[in-house]
Amino acid sequence: SSVLTQSPSVSVAPGQTARITCVGQNIGSKNVHWYQQRPGQAPLLVIYDDVDRPSGIPERISGSNSGNTATLSISRVEAEDEADYYCQVWDSSGDPVVFGGGTKLTVL
Amino acid sequence: QVQLVESGGGMVQPGRSLRLSCAASGFTFTTYSMHWVRQAPGKGLEWVALILSDGSSEYYADSVKGRFTISRDTSNNTLFLQMDSLRGADTAVYYCARDLHNNFFDHWGQGTLVIVSS
């Protein structure tokens, strides 16, 4: 089954752009979804099907996916963006749901 | 609006059993597959189990296969997770989540904490 690798942490100053990557073999052929999890809260879907945003998610949050890397980008980073972010795919072999290990975004 | 409310967590001794519930409201329960996802303290998300919308099939992570059973009661719009032979490694917050198109989770419950300890 798929293995998704995320960097443990990313730090960015307010107003800058944060990029969080999710690396997996040929991940570009799969639909990648991203969740934001603030401390003490349940995960929240922020990007689905590589690039789509659920209603209520700001346009500052975007996604891309190609080759072996999917990327979650957050522009004009704000303090409220500080959270853990997880990528996820649906896998047709092995476990049907695979999560990346998560990336902690710190706003400096 | 869509609501998922878990209950049934608590502290239990190793080897014992626990049954988690997830009360669903605000949507047609029978048209969605449902999952349990857990998160050990300070760790990432781990998928646990899936039950299809019609209850016809169930899938489990290797770590819980043979010990956990997912089920659903369509008359009461409730999802369950029966957890037997519990181990310390099962200590986690357990979330139920709604599956959209066998693809991703568009709604999550607030989670219920299970602690397995003697």
Coordinates of N, CA, C and O in Angstrom, one line a residue, chain A residues 1-107:
Chain A
S1 N 0.8 -1.2 0.0 CA 0.0 0.0 0.0 C 0.9 1.3 0.0 O 2.1 1.2 0.2
S2 N 0.2 2.4 -0.2 CA 1.0 3.6 -0.3 C 1.6 4.0 1.0 O 1.1 3.7 2.0
V3 N 2.8 4.7 0.8 CA 3.5 5.3 2.0 C 3.6 6.8 1.7 O 4.1 7.1 0.6
L4 N 3.1 7.6 2.5 CA 3.1 9.1 2.3 C 4.1 9.7 3.4 O 3.9 9.5 4.6
T5 N 5.0 10.5 2.9 CA 6.0 11.0 3.8 C 5.9 12.6 3.8 O 5.9 13.2 2.8
Q6 N 5.8 13.1 5.0 CA 5.7 14.5 5.2 C 6.8 14.9 6.1 O 7.2 14.2 7.0
S7 N 7.3 16.1 5.9 CA 8.3 16.7 6.8 C 7.7 16.9 8.1 O 6.5 17.4 8.2
P8 N 8.4 16.7 9.2 CA 7.7 16.8 10.6 C 7.3 18.3 10.9 O 6.3 18.5 11.6
S9 N 8.1 19.2 10.4 CA 7.8 20.6 10.8 C 8.1 21.6 9.7 O 9.1 21.4 8.9
V10 N 7.4 22.7 9.7 CA 7.6 23.8 8.8 C 7.4 25.1 9.6 O 6.4 25.1 10.3
S11 N 8.3 26.0 9.4 CA 8.1 27.3 10.1 C 8.1 28.4 9.1 O 8.8 28.4 8.1
V12 N 7.3 29.4 9.4 CA 7.1 30.5 8.4 C 6.7 31.8 9.2 O 6.0 31.7 10.2
A13 N 7.2 32.9 8.7 CA 6.8 34.2 9.3 C 5.4 34.6 8.9 O 5.0 34.2 7.7
P14 N 4.7 35.3 9.7 CA 3.4 35.8 9.2 C 3.5 36.6 7.9 O 4.4 37.4 7.7
G15 N 2.5 36.4 7.1 CA 2.5 37.1 5.8 C 3.2 36.4 4.7 O 3.0 36.7 3.5
Q16 N 4.0 35.4 5.0 CA 4.8 34.6 4.0 C 3.9 33.4 3.6 O 2.8 33.2 4.0
T17 N 4.5 32.7 2.7 CA 3.8 31.5 2.1 C 4.4 30.2 2.7 O 5.7 30.1 2.7
A18 N 3.6 29.3 3.2 CA 4.0 28.1 3.7 C 3.7 27.0 2.7 O 2.6 27.0 2.1
R19 N 4.7 26.1 2.5 CA 4.5 25.0 1.6 C 4.8 23.7 2.3 O 5.8 23.5 2.9
I20 N 3.8 22.8 2.3 CA 3.9 21.5 3.0 C 3.8 20.4 2.0 O 2.8 20.4 1.2
T21 N 4.7 19.6 2.0 CA 4.8 18.5 1.0 C 4.4 17.2 1.5 O 4.6 16.9 2.7
C22 N 3.9 16.3 0.6 CA 3.5 15.0 0.8 C 4.1 14.1 -0.3 O 3.7 14.3 -1.4
V23 N 5.1 13.3 0.0 CA 5.8 12.6 -1.0 C 5.4 11.1 -1.0 O 5.3 10.4 0.1
G24 N 5.0 10.6 -2.1 CA 4.6 9.2 -2.3 C 4.9 8.7 -3.7 O 4.8 9.5 -4.6
Q25 N 5.1 7.5 -3.9 CA 5.4 6.9 -5.2 C 4.2 7.2 -6.1 O 3.1 6.7 -5.9
N26 N 4.5 7.9 -7.2 CA 3.5 8.2 -8.2 C 2.2 8.8 -7.6 O 1.1 8.5 -8.1
I27 N 2.3 9.6 -6.6 CA 1.2 10.2 -5.9 C 0.4 11.1 -6.9 O -0.8 11.3 -6.7
G28 N 1.0 11.5 -7.9 CA 0.3 12.4 -8.9 C -0.8 11.6 -9.6 O -1.7 12.3 -10.1
S29 N -0.8 10.3 -9.5 CA -1.9 9.5 -10.1 C -3.1 9.3 -9.2 O -4.1 8.7 -9.6
K30 N -3.0 9.8 -8.0 CA -4.0 9.6 -7.0 C -4.6 11.0 -6.6 O -4.0 12.0 -6.8
N31 N -5.8 11.0 -6.0 CA -6.4 12.2 -5.5 C -5.9 12.3 -4.0 O -6.0 11.4 -3.2
V32 N -5.4 13.5 -3.8 CA -4.8 13.8 -2.5 C -5.7 14.8 -1.7 O -6.2 15.8 -2.3
H33 N -5.8 14.5 -0.5 CA -6.7 15.4 0.4 C -5.9 15.8 1.6 O -5.0 15.1 2.0
W34 N -6.2 17.0 2.1 CA -5.5 17.6 3.2 C -6.4 18.0 4.3 O -7.5 18.5 4.1
Y35 N -5.9 17.8 5.6 CA -6.6 18.1 6.8 C -5.8 19.0 7.6 O -4.6 18.8 7.8
Q36 N -6.5 19.9 8.3 CA -5.9 20.8 9.2 C -6.3 20.4 10.6 O -7.5 20.1 10.8
Q37 N -5.4 20.3 11.6 CA -5.8 19.9 12.9 C -5.2 20.9 13.9 O -4.0 20.8 14.1
R38 N -6.0 21.7 14.5 CA -5.5 22.6 15.5 C -5.5 21.9 16.8 O -6.2 20.9 17.0
P39 N -4.6 22.3 17.8 CA -4.5 21.6 19.1 C -5.8 21.4 19.7 O -6.6 22.3 19.9
G40 N -6.1 20.2 20.1 CA -7.3 19.8 20.9 C -8.6 19.8 20.0 O -9.6 19.6 20.6
Q41 N -8.4 19.9 18.7 CA -9.6 19.8 17.9 C -9.5 18.6 16.9 O -8.5 18.0 16.7
A42 N -10.7 18.3 16.3 CA -10.8 17.3 15.3 C -10.2 17.8 14.0 O -10.1 19.0 13.8
P43 N -9.7 16.9 13.2 CA -9.2 17.3 11.8 C -10.3 18.0 11.1 O -11.5 17.7 11.2
L44 N -9.9 18.9 10.2 CA -10.8 19.6 9.3 C -10.3 19.5 7.9 O -9.1 19.8 7.6
L45 N -11.2 19.1 7.0 CA -10.8 19.0 5.6 C -10.6 20.4 5.0 O -11.5 21.3 5.1
V46 N -9.4 20.6 4.4 CA -9.1 21.9 3.8 C -8.9 21.9 2.3 O -9.1 22.9 1.6
I47 N -8.5 20.7 1.8 CA -8.3 20.6 0.4 C -8.7 19.1 0.0 O -8.3 18.2 0.7
Y48 N -9.5 19.0 -1.0 CA -9.9 17.6 -1.5 C -9.6 17.5 -3.0 O -9.6 18.5 -3.7
D49 N -9.4 16.3 -3.4 CA -9.1 16.1 -4.9 C -8.0 17.0 -5.4 O -8.2 17.6 -6.4
D50 N -7.0 17.0 -4.7 CA -5.7 17.8 -5.0 C -5.8 19.3 -4.9 O -4.9 19.9 -4.4
V51 N -6.9 19.9 -5.4 CA -7.0 21.3 -5.5 C -8.2 22.0 -5.1 O -8.3 23.2 -5.0
D52 N -9.3 21.2 -4.7 CA -10.6 21.8 -4.4 C -10.7 22.2 -2.9 O -10.2 21.4 -2.0
R53 N -11.4 23.3 -2.6 CA -11.6 23.7 -1.3 C -13.0 23.6 -0.9 O -13.9 24.0 -1.6
P54 N -13.3 23.0 0.3 CA -14.6 23.0 0.8 C -15.1 24.4 1.1 O -14.3 25.3 1.3
S55 N -16.4 24.6 1.2 CA -16.9 25.9 1.5 C -16.4 26.3 2.8 O -16.3 25.5 3.8
G56 N -16.1 27.6 2.9 CA -15.6 28.2 4.2 C -14.1 28.1 4.3 O -13.6 28.8 5.3
I57 N -13.4 27.4 3.5 CA -11.9 27.4 3.5 C -11.4 28.6 2.7 O -11.8 28.7 1.5
P58 N -10.5 29.4 3.3 CA -10.1 30.6 2.5 C -9.3 30.3 1.3 O -8.6 29.3 1.2
E59 N -9.3 31.2 0.3 CA -8.6 31.0 -0.9 C -7.1 31.0 -0.7 O -6.4 30.6 -1.6
R60 N -6.6 31.5 0.4 CA -5.2 31.5 0.7 C -4.6 30.0 0.7 O -3.4 29.8 0.6
I61 N -5.5 29.1 0.9 CA -5.1 27.7 1.0 C -5.4 27.0 -0.3 O -6.5 27.1 -0.8
S62 N -4.3 26.4 -0.9 CA -4.4 25.8 -2.2 C -3.6 24.5 -2.2 O -2.7 24.3 -1.3
G63 N -3.8 23.7 -3.2 CA -3.1 22.4 -3.3 C -2.7 22.2 -4.7 O -3.3 22.7 -5.7
S64 N -1.7 21.3 -4.9 CA -1.2 20.9 -6.2 C -0.7 19.5 -6.0 O -0.4 19.0 -4.9
N65 N -0.6 18.8 -7.1 CA -0.2 17.4 -7.1 C 0.4 17.0 -8.4 O -0.3 17.0 -9.5
S66 N 1.6 16.5 -8.4 CA 2.2 16.0 -9.7 C 3.4 15.1 -9.4 O 4.1 15.3 -8.4
G67 N 3.6 14.1 -10.2 CA 4.7 13.2 -10.0 C 4.7 12.5 -8.7 O 3.7 11.8 -8.4
N68 N 5.7 12.7 -7.9 CA 5.8 12.0 -6.6 C 5.5 12.9 -5.4 O 5.7 12.5 -4.3
T69 N 5.0 14.2 -5.7 CA 4.9 15.1 -4.6 C 3.5 15.9 -4.7 O 3.3 16.5 -5.8
A70 N 2.8 15.9 -3.6 CA 1.6 16.8 -3.5 C 2.0 17.9 -2.5 O 2.8 17.7 -1.6
T71 N 1.5 19.1 -2.8 CA 1.9 20.2 -2.0 C 0.6 21.0 -1.5 O -0.3 21.3 -2.3
L72 N 0.6 21.3 -0.3 CA -0.4 22.2 0.3 C 0.3 23.6 0.5 O 1.4 23.7 1.1
S73 N -0.3 24.6 -0.1 CA 0.3 26.0 0.1 C -0.6 26.9 0.8 O -1.8 26.8 0.6
I74 N -0.1 27.6 1.7 CA -0.9 28.6 2.5 C -0.2 29.9 2.3 O 1.0 30.1 2.8
S75 N -0.8 30.8 1.6 CA -0.2 32.2 1.4 C -0.7 33.1 2.5 O -1.7 32.9 3.1
R76 N 0.0 34.2 2.6 CA -0.3 35.2 3.6 C -0.6 34.6 5.0 O -1.7 34.8 5.5
V77 N 0.3 33.8 5.4 CA 0.1 33.0 6.6 C -0.3 33.9 7.8 O 0.3 34.9 8.0
E78 N -1.2 33.4 8.6 CA -1.7 34.0 9.8 C -1.5 33.1 11.0 O -1.3 31.9 10.9
A79 N -1.6 33.7 12.2 CA -1.4 32.9 13.4 C -2.4 31.8 13.5 O -2.0 30.7 14.0
E80 N -3.6 32.0 13.0 CA -4.6 30.9 13.1 C -4.3 29.7 12.2 O -4.9 28.7 12.3
D81 N -3.3 29.9 11.3 CA -2.9 28.7 10.4 C -2.0 27.7 11.2 O -1.7 26.7 10.7
E82 N -1.5 28.1 12.3 CA -0.6 27.2 13.1 C -1.4 26.0 13.5 O -2.4 26.1 14.2
A83 N -1.0 24.9 13.0 CA -1.7 23.6 13.2 C -0.9 22.5 12.6 O 0.2 22.7 12.0
D84 N -1.4 21.2 12.8 CA -0.8 20.1 12.1 C -1.6 19.9 10.9 O -2.8 20.0 10.8
Y85 N -0.9 19.5 9.8 CA -1.5 19.2 8.5 C -1.2 17.8 8.1 O 0.0 17.4 8.1
Y86 N -2.2 17.1 7.6 CA -2.1 15.7 7.2 C -2.6 15.6 5.7 O -3.6 16.1 5.4
C87 N -1.8 14.9 4.9 CA -2.3 14.5 3.6 C -2.9 13.1 3.7 O -2.6 12.3 4.7
Q88 N -3.7 12.7 2.8 CA -4.4 11.4 2.8 C -4.8 11.0 1.4 O -5.1 11.9 0.5
V89 N -4.7 9.7 1.1 CA -5.1 9.2 -0.2 C -6.0 8.0 0.0 O -5.9 7.4 1.1
W90 N -6.7 7.6 -1.0 CA -7.5 6.4 -1.0 C -6.7 5.4 -1.8 O -6.2 5.7 -2.9
D91 N -6.4 4.2 -1.2 CA -5.5 3.3 -1.9 C -6.3 2.0 -2.2 O -7.1 1.5 -1.4
S92 N -6.1 1.5 -3.5 CA -6.9 0.4 -3.9 C -6.2 -0.9 -3.5 O -6.8 -2.0 -3.6
S93 N -5.0 -0.8 -2.9 CA -4.3 -2.0 -2.5 C -3.9 -1.8 -1.0 O -3.6 -0.7 -0.6
G94 N -4.0 -2.8 -0.2 CA -3.7 -2.7 1.2 C -4.8 -1.9 1.9 O -6.0 -2.1 1.6
D95 N -4.4 -1.2 3.0 CA -5.4 -0.4 3.7 C -6.1 0.6 2.7 O -5.3 1.3 2.0
P96 N -7.4 0.8 2.7 CA -8.0 1.7 1.8 C -7.7 3.2 2.1 O -7.8 4.0 1.2
V97 N -7.4 3.5 3.3 CA -7.1 4.9 3.6 C -5.7 5.0 4.2 O -5.3 4.2 5.1
V98 N -4.9 5.9 3.6 CA -3.5 6.1 4.1 C -3.3 7.6 4.4 O -3.7 8.5 3.6
F99 N -2.8 7.9 5.6 CA -2.4 9.2 6.0 C -0.9 9.4 5.9 O -0.2 8.5 6.2
G100 N -0.5 10.6 5.6 CA 0.9 11.0 5.9 C 1.1 11.2 7.4 O 0.1 11.2 8.2
G101 N 2.4 11.3 7.7 CA 2.7 11.4 9.2 C 2.4 12.7 9.8 O 2.4 12.8 11.0
G102 N 2.0 13.7 9.0 CA 1.7 15.0 9.5 C 2.8 16.0 9.6 O 4.0 15.6 9.7
T103 N 2.5 17.2 9.4 CA 3.5 18.3 9.4 C 3.0 19.4 10.4 O 1.8 19.9 10.2
K104 N 3.8 19.8 11.3 CA 3.4 20.9 12.2 C 3.9 22.2 11.6 O 5.1 22.4 11.4
L105 N 2.9 23.0 11.4 CA 3.2 24.4 10.9 C 3.3 25.3 12.0 O 2.3 25.5 12.8
T106 N 4.4 26.0 12.2 CA 4.7 27.0 13.2 C 4.7 28.3 12.6 O 5.5 28.5 11.6
V107 N 3.9 29.3 13.1 CA 4.0 30.7 12.6 C 4.9 31.4 13.6 O 4.6 31.5 14.8

